[in-house]
């Protein structure tokens, strides 16, 4: 009956409506499947409706959660090498770009891998296509979204609380190499010059150079440096020019300075970079409720990168209770291949993932990496999404071992293979009682809409998501599955989309799970408190209410890789429950009426879909 | 010849063009006259062209400058009561709302005032009308501005420097009672409660109340206060609702707290307010290059206000080298009249100005006021400009002594009478070698366009100026006379105009002399550094270049009441000269090419006008 009213309203036929509902539910079922396989989160409310649609029962126990290491308690050593699990001496081998685990050499020789779920490309490709099909129902969903938006804008008048105050929040998307602001970097460079001018800091073509010599060669006096001449800030010149933006990572345009100050693996063993990050961490610790999830790079150029990175982390004691680490993998196979550093794409994947399987199977052999991985909570896939790829990913695509061309694989190809390895790895780690990882790629910053389809299947949550504004269906799916989106409107404003056109406000008001993040304070921000600058500008420009701001802050904690214990502390003990029941207003400052509204709206949308499918079943009986 | 080309381009007749040019020049002559009378500044370049148009010679000596006290040197006591000039025992008497000065009682009885310039209403009214006439040439100037704008936008590509860094700057428009941010006020309230709970802080209807009793009566525990419950921040509710905004000055909606914390004249003699302001001043002093010009109120309710305010200033030692003081006079005659506190408008003017004349004539009798006035550099006229007045100001308007109705006089009436008294006072002070004051009213924030005409005649510079966007002619005149405008886009965004529609960027690019200011950090800003928040948001949203930002900062110093010595220090010794010659790039960081461009453009515009008028004279010979 209800369904009929809607179809009349939208001027579509009942058949169209049922067909659309079926497709949307199918997409949700697929995401649920991929989420569970990888220990990614899937919202309980949506899961309940899916169980109902499948005529099954739902219980809390049915749900799975990621395993994230709690912070070391007071007095505990975060770098302790005690109580490391035993080695298992499993065997590992990559096949079709995915690492398989074998009980022993015999099993390996008989090609009998351990019983872990392994994804296969064919199914994924079919799932991808069946998801892309939703573009066809765009027209319907657009109308649907419109009704849905109007409804919300009326409702949202109700909780017109004013005044901002930010509660616990997490900078859900920030790159470590740009996590300090330009003034901070400038001061740091000048400080090191004061104390370390005669120190050898760089080896270039076999020649060792002191800091003084480096600056002499650059024809530069560090005391004359200003934030202007540092030249790391994005501006009018970088808009729609990702290439120009990338070069902003080089202070004064000099790659030497990037090498010395912003790298973990250099002549001074990343000492300066560690000190810079620890200064940023110190400020977060001071402010108590602010956290950040900086991205560190693993390139997949060589298998030693992980040992080097974890050694850097432990040697310089980079741990902070206010930071969780994400590993970013730049999509630059083409560069390594053209420089003949790797023979095929599989090798890159192996360099990235095999050391992790190794450290999981034999942690005693890889103590530093084992400890470091406690504080790594996820993976990011990064690069300019607007770069076009000629290859169309399908089950006919070459396997990673056969991907020997100089061309870069397309976005979806990267995503599937990263997801597949993370998924297997998570299952292995879960078996061993170790923490799991979340896949949190950059997605929808620019480029093709299909990126958002790939991530809908494979990602726990995404960064940017701007292009959802171009696809009402995908936007609706991201809403129904409550996929968290870390948005960075100031970054977008410098690179891809003017602030006033940023869809964050619209997404928030529709009920998508959006958080605010800085991306690159060094390039985009002016004040000392970059994340506060994001919140302040968003609040000013979009006239956000306190409730809006606190909802964004709450979303950021939900989205983050903070542990279950921390989330309980910051959001309330029942935070996993949906609706007002899951909200502790004293901790989040989000009004219960807002929580109730979000919950009811989501339930309404989901029940329309489930009812449509069920009535169809009844109708066809 | 040139003129002919232009007229062809704009499709107007030579006669129209000449007529328009004549009117524009006339308006500039009138502003020049009023500026000189009041020791307001008038730009040298424009003055030179006017002299040329009048076939006169121009010399630097011809120009006048305001007299502003330099900062006390190191080791000097800013509150020193030594070397105060002698009393002169002149007589004073108000006539037609303007204070007249007489050598002695005999001169007074013979009604022979001392030889000072006294403005008269008739001339002013004629000048006003002849200025308003310019609305008629709107069409012409609109076209003219367009040509002029296109030209600039092409040119401005040239100096596309990137990266922000703010040099010396002044917050040119900030109200003392809202100069701290909300978090600062909250912390301060909680601190005083910790130490002073049992202190009597308020007397209400004869009953003395301790801080504890005040909070008890409000049913409130200061430790439970948050920035939310403090409720001083503007938001969606205040947009186009100045009344709601005004009530935001009351923390927790309680006028008691405003009385205790944000007033100079209360039971605790303004101690808390002084401490708050000194904390703000301390932060400015730390950052060295930042200054502010807070507004303190004189209401004109009683003649004792000045003694009380200056006593507060000296008693609590509120002086800071990084602050200069502006006196704001709220336009609330109607409130005082309806409460029968004053019999007519003249009495309000007398309460405001007579004590200043007194202190100027007999400083030995008013030592505290004499000292305080060293650090007061101007007057502001404040209130909601969107309030409509039925009265139309003309030479037929009742004189202030006859203004006995309960209705408020219109904006222009206030402005003329404030200007007139400031002008006479400045001439008297100049005679005595004392500092002069500048009239810097709020103008063009809302309401009628005629406000901007009044201020063009009477003001040294204005705050807001938004409505200039509605009148191309006035905008052009403000450009030609380089009238400084302190703009506060975040304030406007909460009250009158969305950020994206703010004309600041357009004004800046056209070459108007605009600065950035905060207005009310307590109500509008989120971060600790309110002025930096203004600069950051403007730079982010409008993608301003460093050169833009530094030009705004330079304008703020020019516009401010900093002394000649300080301006030389911050801008370069030749800062009074126009063009690159007047710019010291090491101090201002404004590119010389920008300075040259501004100078050439202004000269071009002025010479078009002068040539048109001169060719007309030649033509008619």
XYZ file of C-alpha atoms in Angstrom, chain B residues 71 166-171 284-285 287-292 320-324 550-551 553-576 582-590:
55
model
C 53.758 55.263 22.324
C 50.856 38.192 7.428
C 53.091 41.082 8.343
C 52.227 43.862 10.798
C 48.488 44.210 10.970
C 45.791 45.938 12.954
C 42.354 44.699 13.889
C 48.820 40.674 21.048
C 52.035 41.811 22.697
C 52.726 38.081 18.779
C 54.439 41.484 18.437
C 53.087 42.568 15.040
C 49.416 42.379 15.866
C 47.448 45.371 17.073
C 43.833 46.068 17.847
C 49.019 48.360 25.987
C 51.446 49.339 23.225
C 49.471 46.995 20.950
C 46.118 48.678 21.483
C 44.658 52.037 20.532
C 49.908 41.679 2.654
C 48.156 44.528 0.889
C 47.557 44.047 6.229
C 49.288 47.189 4.948
C 45.907 48.878 4.475
C 45.003 48.011 8.059
C 48.075 49.828 9.366
C 47.353 52.826 7.113
C 43.756 52.967 8.259
C 44.556 52.574 11.935
C 45.135 55.113 14.636
C 48.747 54.005 15.084
C 51.077 56.984 15.378
C 53.188 58.425 12.574
C 56.266 56.849 14.206
C 54.697 53.381 14.328
C 53.486 53.609 10.751
C 56.989 54.565 9.629
C 58.270 51.552 11.536
C 55.765 49.074 10.101
C 55.398 50.380 6.541
C 58.627 52.248 5.825
C 59.720 55.838 6.415
C 58.089 57.146 3.226
C 54.705 55.537 3.823
C 52.871 58.838 3.249
C 56.024 54.915 -0.336
C 56.426 51.155 0.086
C 59.189 49.349 1.919
C 58.768 45.793 0.673
C 60.958 44.365 3.449
C 58.450 45.649 5.953
C 55.147 45.199 4.122
C 55.914 42.285 1.767
C 53.680 43.989 -0.822
